[in-house]
Short mmCIF file of C-alpha atoms (C1' of nucleotides) in Angstrom, two decimals:
data_model
loop_
_atom_site.label_atom_id
_atom_site.label_comp_id
_atom_site.label_asym_id
_atom_site.label_seq_id
_atom_site.Cartn_x
_atom_site.Cartn_y
_atom_site.Cartn_z
CA UNK A 1 -19.03 -43.20 -17.17
CA UNK A 2 -19.06 -40.48 -14.48
CA UNK A 3 -17.10 -37.19 -14.51
CA UNK A 4 -14.06 -36.83 -12.66
CA UNK A 5 -14.78 -36.14 -8.92
CA UNK A 6 -14.02 -32.77 -9.02
CA UNK A 7 -16.33 -31.80 -12.02
CA UNK A 8 -19.02 -33.46 -9.80
CA UNK A 9 -18.59 -30.93 -6.71
CA UNK A 10 -17.06 -27.95 -8.50
CA UNK A 11 -19.21 -24.99 -7.74
CA UNK A 12 -18.61 -22.26 -10.18
CA UNK A 13 -21.89 -20.31 -9.32
CA UNK A 14 -20.29 -17.53 -7.11
CA UNK A 15 -17.27 -16.73 -9.87
CA UNK A 16 -19.68 -16.75 -12.58
CA UNK A 17 -21.74 -14.24 -10.65
CA UNK A 18 -18.68 -12.29 -10.09
CA UNK A 19 -17.06 -12.03 -13.71
CA UNK A 20 -21.00 -11.36 -14.80
CA UNK A 21 -20.67 -8.08 -12.83
CA UNK A 22 -18.16 -6.84 -15.29
CA UNK A 23 -18.20 -8.51 -18.60
CA UNK A 24 -20.86 -10.71 -20.30
CA UNK A 25 -20.00 -14.28 -21.29
CA UNK A 26 -21.74 -16.71 -23.85
CA UNK A 27 -22.72 -19.94 -22.66
CA UNK A 28 -19.70 -21.64 -24.75
CA UNK A 29 -17.31 -19.13 -23.15
CA UNK A 30 -18.71 -19.95 -19.76
CA UNK A 31 -17.94 -23.44 -20.71
CA UNK A 32 -14.48 -22.79 -21.77
CA UNK A 33 -13.65 -20.60 -18.97
CA UNK A 34 -14.95 -23.56 -16.22
CA UNK A 35 -12.70 -26.21 -18.36
CA UNK A 36 -9.74 -24.19 -17.56
CA UNK A 37 -10.26 -24.17 -13.33
CA UNK A 38 -10.14 -26.72 -10.82
CA UNK A 39 -11.12 -27.01 -7.51
CA UNK A 40 -9.32 -27.78 -4.23
CA UNK A 41 -10.38 -28.09 -0.65
CA UNK A 42 -8.00 -27.21 1.99
CA UNK A 43 -8.13 -27.77 5.73
CA UNK A 44 -7.16 -24.90 8.03
CA UNK A 45 -3.43 -24.24 8.51
CA UNK A 46 -2.96 -25.56 4.98
CA UNK A 47 0.31 -23.76 3.36
CA UNK A 48 -0.82 -23.17 -0.54
CA UNK A 49 2.34 -21.25 -1.35
CA UNK A 50 6.01 -20.79 0.43
CA UNK A 51 7.74 -17.75 0.10
CA UNK A 52 10.59 -19.72 -1.79
CA UNK A 53 8.10 -20.90 -4.39
CA UNK A 54 7.01 -19.76 -7.69
CA UNK A 55 3.27 -18.74 -7.47
CA UNK A 56 1.39 -20.75 -10.02
CA UNK A 57 -2.18 -19.99 -9.45
CA UNK A 58 -4.48 -17.38 -8.56
CA UNK A 59 -7.10 -18.75 -6.02
CA UNK A 60 -10.59 -17.83 -5.97
CA UNK A 61 -12.21 -18.16 -2.59
CA UNK A 62 -15.71 -20.15 -2.74
CA UNK A 63 -15.89 -20.58 0.83
CA UNK A 64 -13.23 -20.09 3.79
CA UNK A 65 -10.64 -17.65 4.38
CA UNK A 66 -6.85 -17.03 3.35
CA UNK A 67 -4.14 -15.04 3.83
CA UNK A 68 -0.82 -13.87 2.35
CA UNK A 69 1.79 -12.64 4.34
CA UNK A 70 5.73 -12.28 4.71
CA UNK A 71 7.90 -13.30 7.49
CA UNK A 72 10.84 -10.97 8.59
CA UNK A 73 14.14 -12.23 9.75
CA UNK A 74 12.48 -15.64 10.15
CA UNK A 75 10.20 -14.29 12.92
CA UNK A 76 7.72 -11.41 12.57
CA UNK A 77 4.71 -12.22 10.34
CA UNK A 78 3.38 -9.68 8.34
CA UNK A 79 0.10 -10.01 6.90
CA UNK A 80 -0.67 -8.51 3.34
CA UNK A 81 -3.97 -9.62 2.63
CA UNK A 82 -6.84 -11.99 3.82
CA UNK A 83 -9.26 -13.28 1.04
CA UNK A 84 -12.84 -14.74 2.12
CA UNK A 85 -15.67 -15.65 -0.09
CA UNK A 86 -15.83 -14.08 -2.95
CA UNK A 87 -12.35 -12.92 -3.30
CA UNK A 88 -9.06 -13.65 -5.28
CA UNK A 89 -5.70 -14.07 -3.54
CA UNK A 90 -2.16 -14.81 -4.91
CA UNK A 91 1.14 -13.61 -5.06
CA UNK A 92 1.02 -11.17 -7.91
CA UNK A 93 4.44 -10.23 -7.89
CA UNK A 94 5.74 -13.91 -8.16
CA UNK A 95 2.71 -14.71 -10.43
CA UNK A 96 3.41 -12.02 -12.84
CA UNK A 97 7.47 -12.50 -12.91
CA UNK A 98 7.55 -16.50 -12.47
CA UNK A 99 10.47 -15.82 -9.91
CA UNK A 100 10.17 -16.79 -6.31
CA UNK A 101 8.09 -13.78 -4.27
CA UNK A 102 8.29 -13.66 -0.74
CA UNK A 103 4.72 -14.27 0.13
CA UNK A 104 3.08 -17.41 2.22
CA UNK A 105 -0.37 -17.70 1.45
CA UNK A 106 -2.25 -20.01 4.02
CA UNK A 107 -5.91 -21.28 4.86
CA UNK A 108 -7.05 -19.73 7.84
CA UNK A 109 -10.46 -21.41 7.95
CA UNK A 110 -11.36 -24.51 6.26
CA UNK A 111 -11.59 -23.47 2.46
CA UNK A 112 -12.94 -24.63 -0.83
CA UNK A 113 -10.76 -22.71 -3.87
CA UNK A 114 -11.18 -22.50 -7.37
CA UNK A 115 -7.77 -22.65 -9.06
CA UNK A 116 -6.78 -20.43 -12.08
CA UNK A 117 -3.06 -21.51 -13.37
CA UNK A 118 -0.95 -18.79 -14.90
CA UNK A 119 -0.76 -20.79 -17.81
CA UNK A 120 -4.50 -20.93 -18.37
CA UNK A 121 -4.89 -17.23 -17.55
CA UNK A 122 -2.84 -16.69 -20.52
CA UNK A 123 -4.52 -19.00 -22.76
CA UNK A 124 -7.93 -17.20 -21.30
CA UNK A 125 -6.59 -14.05 -22.64
CA UNK A 126 -6.04 -14.92 -25.98
CA UNK A 127 -9.17 -17.16 -26.44
CA UNK A 128 -11.44 -14.47 -24.67
CA UNK A 129 -10.12 -11.30 -24.54
CA UNK A 130 -12.92 -10.12 -22.54
CA UNK A 131 -10.96 -11.32 -19.68
CA UNK A 132 -8.21 -8.89 -20.08
CA UNK A 133 -11.24 -6.61 -19.06
CA UNK A 134 -12.33 -8.69 -16.59
CA UNK A 135 -8.82 -8.85 -14.66
CA UNK A 136 -8.05 -5.09 -15.56
CA UNK A 137 -11.12 -4.01 -13.68
CA UNK A 138 -10.35 -6.53 -10.72
CA UNK A 139 -6.80 -5.35 -10.58
CA UNK A 140 -7.82 -1.48 -10.47
CA UNK A 141 -10.07 -2.24 -7.58
CA UNK A 142 -7.10 -4.19 -5.78
CA UNK A 143 -5.07 -1.17 -6.27
CA UNK A 144 -7.39 1.49 -5.15
CA UNK A 145 -7.80 -0.66 -1.95
CA UNK A 146 -4.49 -0.77 -1.48
CA UNK A 147 -3.47 2.89 -1.96
CA UNK A 148 -6.43 3.84 0.35
CA UNK A 149 -4.80 1.30 2.92
CA UNK A 150 -1.29 2.83 2.65
CA UNK A 151 -2.31 6.21 3.04
CA UNK A 152 -4.12 5.03 6.12
CA UNK A 153 -1.29 3.45 7.51
CA UNK A 154 0.75 7.07 7.17
CA UNK A 155 -2.01 8.97 8.52
CA UNK A 156 -4.17 7.18 10.99
CA UNK A 157 -3.63 5.84 14.44
CA UNK A 158 -3.81 2.06 15.24
CA UNK A 159 -6.91 2.53 16.74
CA UNK A 160 -8.47 4.13 13.85
CA UNK A 161 -6.86 1.54 11.49
CA UNK A 162 -8.80 -1.19 13.66
CA UNK A 163 -12.12 0.51 13.55
CA UNK A 164 -11.80 1.00 9.72
CA UNK A 165 -10.96 -2.76 9.22
CA UNK A 166 -13.72 -3.58 11.37
CA UNK A 167 -16.30 -1.46 9.49
CA UNK A 168 -14.64 -2.93 6.24
CA UNK A 169 -14.19 -6.46 7.18
CA UNK A 170 -16.84 -7.58 9.51
CA UNK A 171 -16.84 -10.99 8.22
CA UNK A 172 -13.26 -11.51 9.43
CA UNK A 173 -13.30 -9.66 12.90
CA UNK A 174 -14.32 -12.82 15.03
CA UNK A 175 -12.84 -15.50 12.47
CA UNK A 176 -9.26 -14.41 12.09
CA UNK A 177 -6.65 -14.81 15.16
CA UNK A 178 -6.51 -11.29 16.32
CA UNK A 179 -2.70 -11.49 16.27
CA UNK A 180 -3.20 -11.58 12.68
CA UNK A 181 -5.48 -8.47 12.63
CA UNK A 182 -2.97 -6.91 14.70
CA UNK A 183 -0.30 -7.70 11.76
CA UNK A 184 -2.47 -6.69 8.95
CA UNK A 185 -3.16 -3.35 10.81
CA UNK A 186 0.55 -2.92 11.80
CA UNK A 187 1.01 -3.34 15.34
CA UNK A 188 2.27 -5.85 17.66
CA UNK A 189 -0.05 -8.53 19.31
CA UNK A 190 0.72 -6.86 22.56
CA UNK A 191 -0.14 -3.55 21.86
CA UNK A 192 -3.05 -4.56 19.93
CA UNK A 193 -4.72 -6.39 22.89
CA UNK A 194 -3.63 -3.55 25.31
CA UNK A 195 -5.27 -0.99 22.91
CA UNK A 196 -8.73 -3.19 22.48
CA UNK A 197 -9.21 -3.53 25.91
CA UNK A 198 -8.62 0.57 26.12
CA UNK A 199 -11.26 0.59 23.61
CA UNK A 200 -13.96 -1.60 25.61
CA UNK A 201 -13.51 0.62 28.87
CA UNK A 202 -14.49 3.63 27.07
CA UNK B 1 -3.49 25.99 -42.89
CA UNK B 2 -1.45 24.87 -39.82
CA UNK B 3 -2.44 22.09 -37.41
CA UNK B 4 -3.46 23.57 -34.01
CA UNK B 5 -0.15 24.46 -31.86
CA UNK B 6 -0.48 21.52 -29.67
CA UNK B 7 -0.15 19.15 -32.44
CA UNK B 8 3.15 20.74 -33.66
CA UNK B 9 4.58 20.40 -30.29
CA UNK B 10 2.99 17.12 -28.82
CA UNK B 11 5.71 14.33 -28.62
CA UNK B 12 4.47 10.88 -28.42
CA UNK B 13 7.65 8.87 -28.56
CA UNK B 14 8.18 8.08 -25.19
CA UNK B 15 4.40 7.14 -24.64
CA UNK B 16 4.56 5.19 -27.74
CA UNK B 17 7.84 3.20 -26.95
CA UNK B 18 6.15 2.47 -23.52
CA UNK B 19 3.08 0.99 -25.25
CA UNK B 20 4.88 -0.84 -27.75
CA UNK B 21 6.80 -3.09 -24.58
CA UNK B 22 3.35 -4.62 -23.91
CA UNK B 23 1.22 -4.36 -27.05
CA UNK B 24 1.71 -4.05 -30.63
CA UNK B 25 0.00 -1.43 -32.30
CA UNK B 26 -0.73 -0.67 -36.07
CA UNK B 27 0.05 2.70 -37.49
CA UNK B 28 -3.63 3.38 -37.96
CA UNK B 29 -4.01 2.51 -34.10
CA UNK B 30 -1.28 4.43 -33.06
CA UNK B 31 -2.91 7.50 -34.99
CA UNK B 32 -6.20 6.87 -33.54
CA UNK B 33 -4.59 6.69 -30.16
CA UNK B 34 -2.64 9.89 -30.54
CA UNK B 35 -5.68 11.65 -31.73
CA UNK B 36 -7.27 10.85 -28.52
CA UNK B 37 -4.60 12.43 -26.36
CA UNK B 38 -3.87 15.96 -25.63
CA UNK B 39 -0.73 18.04 -24.31
CA UNK B 40 -0.08 20.35 -21.44
CA UNK B 41 2.66 22.18 -20.16
CA UNK B 42 2.78 23.13 -16.75
CA UNK B 43 4.64 25.33 -14.40
CA UNK B 44 6.23 24.11 -11.06
CA UNK B 45 3.59 24.20 -8.46
CA UNK B 46 0.44 23.98 -10.65
CA UNK B 47 -2.29 22.11 -9.05
CA UNK B 48 -3.65 19.81 -12.02
CA UNK B 49 -6.65 18.31 -9.38
CA UNK B 50 -7.86 19.24 -6.33
CA UNK B 51 -9.09 16.84 -3.79
CA UNK B 52 -12.87 18.13 -4.09
CA UNK B 53 -12.94 17.38 -7.88
CA UNK B 54 -13.68 14.63 -9.94
CA UNK B 55 -10.56 13.22 -11.63
CA UNK B 56 -11.04 13.55 -15.46
CA UNK B 57 -7.78 12.34 -16.91
CA UNK B 58 -4.80 10.22 -16.60
CA UNK B 59 -1.78 12.16 -16.86
CA UNK B 60 1.59 10.60 -18.51
CA UNK B 61 4.81 12.45 -17.83
CA UNK B 62 6.87 13.32 -20.71
CA UNK B 63 9.13 15.44 -18.69
CA UNK B 64 9.40 16.87 -15.32
CA UNK B 65 7.73 15.48 -11.86
CA UNK B 66 4.63 15.10 -10.23
CA UNK B 67 3.17 14.14 -6.95
CA UNK B 68 -0.11 12.87 -5.74
CA UNK B 69 -1.14 13.61 -2.15
CA UNK B 70 -3.71 14.13 0.36
CA UNK B 71 -4.26 16.42 3.45
CA UNK B 72 -5.13 15.49 6.40
CA UNK B 73 -7.29 17.50 8.89
CA UNK B 74 -6.13 20.80 6.62
CA UNK B 75 -2.69 20.42 7.94
CA UNK B 76 -0.44 17.32 7.16
CA UNK B 77 0.12 16.34 3.80
CA UNK B 78 0.99 12.60 2.80
CA UNK B 79 2.57 11.81 -0.58
CA UNK B 80 0.82 8.68 -2.25
CA UNK B 81 2.90 8.99 -5.42
CA UNK B 82 5.82 10.53 -7.46
CA UNK B 83 5.56 10.45 -11.19
CA UNK B 84 8.54 11.57 -13.31
CA UNK B 85 9.22 10.80 -17.07
CA UNK B 86 7.53 7.68 -18.60
CA UNK B 87 5.06 7.33 -15.73
CA UNK B 88 1.32 7.85 -15.25
CA UNK B 89 -0.14 9.45 -12.55
CA UNK B 90 -3.99 10.06 -11.57
CA UNK B 91 -6.49 9.64 -8.84
CA UNK B 92 -7.43 6.15 -9.47
CA UNK B 93 -10.30 5.97 -7.23
CA UNK B 94 -11.93 9.01 -8.59
CA UNK B 95 -11.25 8.39 -12.35
CA UNK B 96 -13.00 4.88 -11.81
CA UNK B 97 -15.72 5.91 -9.58
CA UNK B 98 -16.24 9.37 -11.01
CA UNK B 99 -16.62 10.77 -7.63
CA UNK B 100 -14.67 13.07 -5.84
CA UNK B 101 -11.52 11.55 -4.31
CA UNK B 102 -9.29 13.23 -1.83
CA UNK B 103 -6.01 13.25 -3.55
CA UNK B 104 -4.40 16.41 -5.17
CA UNK B 105 -2.20 16.17 -7.93
CA UNK B 106 0.87 18.85 -8.30
CA UNK B 107 3.39 19.54 -10.46
CA UNK B 108 7.05 19.75 -8.28
CA UNK B 109 9.04 20.19 -11.26
CA UNK B 110 7.87 22.02 -14.85
CA UNK B 111 6.43 19.47 -16.78
CA UNK B 112 5.03 18.31 -20.23
CA UNK B 113 2.27 15.98 -19.83
CA UNK B 114 -0.02 13.99 -22.23
CA UNK B 115 -3.77 13.66 -21.39
CA UNK B 116 -5.78 10.69 -22.02
CA UNK B 117 -9.30 11.61 -20.74
CA UNK B 118 -11.67 9.09 -18.98
CA UNK B 119 -14.06 9.11 -21.92
CA UNK B 120 -11.22 8.74 -24.26
CA UNK B 121 -10.25 5.96 -22.55
CA UNK B 122 -13.35 3.89 -22.62
CA UNK B 123 -13.56 4.71 -26.25
CA UNK B 124 -10.47 3.38 -26.80
CA UNK B 125 -11.01 -0.18 -25.06
CA UNK B 126 -14.07 -0.53 -27.37
CA UNK B 127 -12.10 0.55 -30.40
CA UNK B 128 -8.65 -1.10 -29.45
CA UNK B 129 -9.04 -3.65 -26.95
CA UNK B 130 -5.63 -4.47 -26.89
CA UNK B 131 -5.47 -1.18 -24.85
CA UNK B 132 -7.42 -3.45 -21.98
CA UNK B 133 -4.38 -5.44 -21.60
CA UNK B 134 -2.11 -2.52 -21.67
CA UNK B 135 -3.69 -0.84 -18.82
CA UNK B 136 -4.07 -4.23 -17.34
CA UNK B 137 -0.36 -5.00 -17.31
CA UNK B 138 0.18 -1.33 -16.19
CA UNK B 139 -2.03 -1.61 -13.35
CA UNK B 140 -0.81 -4.97 -12.40
CA UNK B 141 2.46 -3.35 -12.22
CA UNK B 142 1.39 -0.37 -9.93
CA UNK B 143 -0.03 -2.87 -7.60
CA UNK B 144 2.97 -5.05 -7.12
CA UNK B 145 4.82 -1.98 -6.29
CA UNK B 146 1.77 -0.88 -4.02
CA UNK B 147 1.92 -3.91 -2.05
CA UNK B 148 5.64 -4.01 -1.65
CA UNK B 149 5.76 -0.48 -0.48
CA UNK B 150 2.70 -1.44 1.95
CA UNK B 151 4.89 -4.42 3.52
CA UNK B 152 7.95 -2.18 3.78
CA UNK B 153 6.14 0.38 5.80
CA UNK B 154 5.13 -2.29 8.14
CA UNK B 155 8.17 -4.03 8.17
CA UNK B 156 11.37 -1.79 7.77
CA UNK B 157 12.55 1.20 10.12
CA UNK B 158 12.50 4.73 8.43
CA UNK B 159 16.03 4.62 7.48
CA UNK B 160 15.68 1.16 5.55
CA UNK B 161 12.79 2.82 4.00
CA UNK B 162 14.81 5.95 2.88
CA UNK B 163 17.56 3.85 1.75
CA UNK B 164 15.44 1.90 -0.31
CA UNK B 165 13.77 4.94 -1.79
CA UNK B 166 17.11 6.18 -2.71
CA UNK B 167 17.93 2.92 -4.79
CA UNK B 168 14.50 2.67 -6.34
CA UNK B 169 14.07 6.38 -7.25
CA UNK B 170 17.68 7.84 -7.94
CA UNK B 171 16.06 10.50 -10.14
CA UNK B 172 13.92 12.02 -7.41
CA UNK B 173 16.38 12.42 -4.67
CA UNK B 174 17.91 15.32 -5.09
CA UNK B 175 15.08 16.98 -7.47
CA UNK B 176 12.16 16.53 -4.71
CA UNK B 177 11.87 18.82 -1.73
CA UNK B 178 13.09 16.48 1.21
CA UNK B 179 10.05 17.11 3.19
CA UNK B 180 7.96 15.51 0.36
CA UNK B 181 10.58 12.33 0.34
CA UNK B 182 9.81 12.20 4.22
CA UNK B 183 6.22 12.26 3.67
CA UNK B 184 6.62 9.54 0.93
CA UNK B 185 8.14 7.08 3.45
CA UNK B 186 6.29 8.07 6.33
CA UNK B 187 8.13 10.31 8.93
CA UNK B 188 7.83 14.33 10.13
CA UNK B 189 10.40 16.46 8.03
CA UNK B 190 12.08 17.00 11.58
CA UNK B 191 12.81 13.46 12.20
CA UNK B 192 13.57 13.03 8.57
CA UNK B 193 16.14 16.11 8.77
CA UNK B 194 17.58 14.20 12.04
CA UNK B 195 17.89 10.75 10.59
CA UNK B 196 19.59 12.25 7.32
CA UNK B 197 22.46 13.71 9.42
CA UNK B 198 22.85 10.81 11.69
CA UNK B 199 23.05 8.74 8.66
CA UNK B 200 25.81 11.05 7.06
CA UNK B 201 28.08 11.08 10.32
CA UNK B 202 28.45 6.94 9.86
"C1'" DA C 1 -7.88 -36.09 31.33
"C1'" DA C 2 -3.06 -34.73 30.73
"C1'" DA C 3 0.65 -32.86 28.10
"C1'" DG C 4 1.76 -29.73 24.86
"C1'" DC C 5 0.82 -25.76 21.74
"C1'" DT C 6 -0.57 -21.65 20.42
"C1'" DA C 7 -3.10 -17.61 21.27
"C1'" DC C 8 -4.45 -14.11 24.38
"C1'" DT C 9 -3.47 -10.55 28.32
"C1'" DT C 10 -1.13 -7.61 31.40
"C1'" DA C 11 2.44 -5.00 33.11
"C1'" DA C 12 6.81 -2.64 33.55
"C1'" DC C 13 10.21 -0.47 30.84
"C1'" DC C 14 12.00 1.17 26.43
"C1'" DT C 15 12.56 3.65 21.96
"C1'" DA C 16 12.01 5.40 17.29
"C1'" DG C 17 9.74 8.68 15.88
"C1'" DA C 18 6.30 13.01 17.14
"C1'" DT C 19 5.79 17.56 18.58
"C1'" DT C 20 7.22 22.15 19.52
"C1'" DA C 21 9.89 25.97 19.00
"C1'" DA C 22 13.21 28.86 17.17
"C1'" DG C 23 16.85 30.17 14.12
"C1'" DA C 24 19.36 29.63 9.45
"C1'" DA C 25 19.14 29.01 4.76
"C1'" DA C 26 17.40 28.59 0.44
"C1'" DT C 27 13.62 30.75 -3.03
"C1'" DA C 28 10.46 33.41 -4.71
"C1'" DA C 29 8.22 37.89 -5.21
"C1'" DT C 30 8.54 42.67 -5.30
"C1'" DA D 1 18.42 43.89 -4.02
"C1'" DT D 2 15.08 43.83 -0.18
"C1'" DT D 3 11.68 41.36 1.71
"C1'" DA D 4 8.50 37.72 2.42
"C1'" DT D 5 7.87 32.59 2.02
"C1'" DT D 6 9.01 28.07 2.32
"C1'" DT D 7 12.12 24.75 3.54
"C1'" DC D 8 15.77 22.89 6.41
"C1'" DT D 9 17.75 22.14 11.01
"C1'" DT D 10 18.85 21.46 15.78
"C1'" DA D 11 17.22 20.57 20.07
"C1'" DA D 12 14.42 19.70 24.19
"C1'" DT D 13 10.68 17.26 25.52
"C1'" DC D 14 6.94 13.69 24.54
"C1'" DT D 15 4.31 9.60 23.61
"C1'" DA D 16 2.52 5.72 20.58
"C1'" DG D 17 3.52 1.77 19.98
"C1'" DG D 18 7.71 -1.91 20.85
"C1'" DT D 19 10.07 -5.42 23.91
"C1'" DT D 20 10.57 -8.42 27.12
"C1'" DA D 21 8.58 -11.43 30.51
"C1'" DA D 22 5.39 -13.93 33.01
"C1'" DG D 23 0.87 -15.72 33.79
"C1'" DT D 24 -3.69 -17.43 31.89
"C1'" DA D 25 -6.66 -19.40 28.76
"C1'" DG D 26 -8.12 -22.04 25.01
"C1'" DC D 27 -6.70 -25.45 21.23
"C1'" DT D 28 -5.10 -29.89 19.87
"C1'" DT D 29 -3.36 -34.50 20.23
"C1'" DT D 30 -2.52 -38.51 22.46
#
DNA sequence: AAAGCTACTTAACCTAGATTAAGAAATAAT
DNA sequence: ATTATTTCTTAATCTAGGTTAAGTAGCTTT
């Protein structure tokens, strides 16, 4: 009588709007695509992927904030990426190779996610080749951002990297624990704290 | 009577072999693709792209070695990438946006290059959509490599980064000026020299 | 509301890597 | 062959950022 719960609450507006920026889908194609997506609501601190696991999904963030990170020698965390509303996150290495990666994916702020499984992504490429283009463009943009961040890490001071982070990700600055921002820009939480107060007193 | 010089010497074996790893092309498709490619032979130290220019081509390396790099405050160079036989190089930001980037591309070792122009790449996507897939996969692999390098820069010591560079790029270690390797792994040439001799005396 | 975590701050001290400078070795240019 | 440039080395000195440690503030959980 009723569609399953997940169809009732699944909001694909944001995702479809994002897709429409790069490719045009017919109504049928949209429906096919949506049938391949599932929703998941997650509380803060949920670990969606362990470093030892094989990544099976790409996660699109409808709301909330996630991060991906590694852990060194079982102690130090290094944040690779944050993802907030409208962004995708995953462990691309593990997703592509279907081997265990070394990234964790964690929910920072209660989130609603749309999941696209590896298998469905492959099916999608076969059935609607336009998605090759869509994910090509998405990946190109990620690569450009990553290269810039890499060069920033090689050439800017910690202060400059933090300022850049603030202007690029204003939505995150006050929502993400500051030690994670420290990790993202590549300094220890102690140094970050010192640096921040130094910047304030100027 | 004779085909233009560049067709006589253009060797597309390596490129076609690389493409065949990811997509299947018919003979006609191969020919169309090849008709969109041009060759260029360059001496060492040729600058193929200035930071102020708009990048118009993707460069496939048939032989030789190239690098891409930025220059900070008109003084310090930072190497983003090396490319040797079988690899592509370009300024992806500039190529995609068709705005001036801030990368230089330089020939390190006399090279033979195959050039795919931005326009031809777009035509290729229209005429042979399989190329969407090919470049998607290529870009995905670059992104994975870049993410790993980013995390390495955040978590490893200079020595560890150098060791990783040696095992990942043995073809480059003895062909690329050592100050450029220093730049790639993110240290000064002076420190690199010191570090290297320290590693030897152990 | 007390107890227990986790996040943030501050401060003293430490070190990997930067800077400066000068000479030696290797390449390139004449 | 000689000269000029660029690359590499060595060494002294310096500093951005790390480490250790202890205290404080802010959350959760009960």
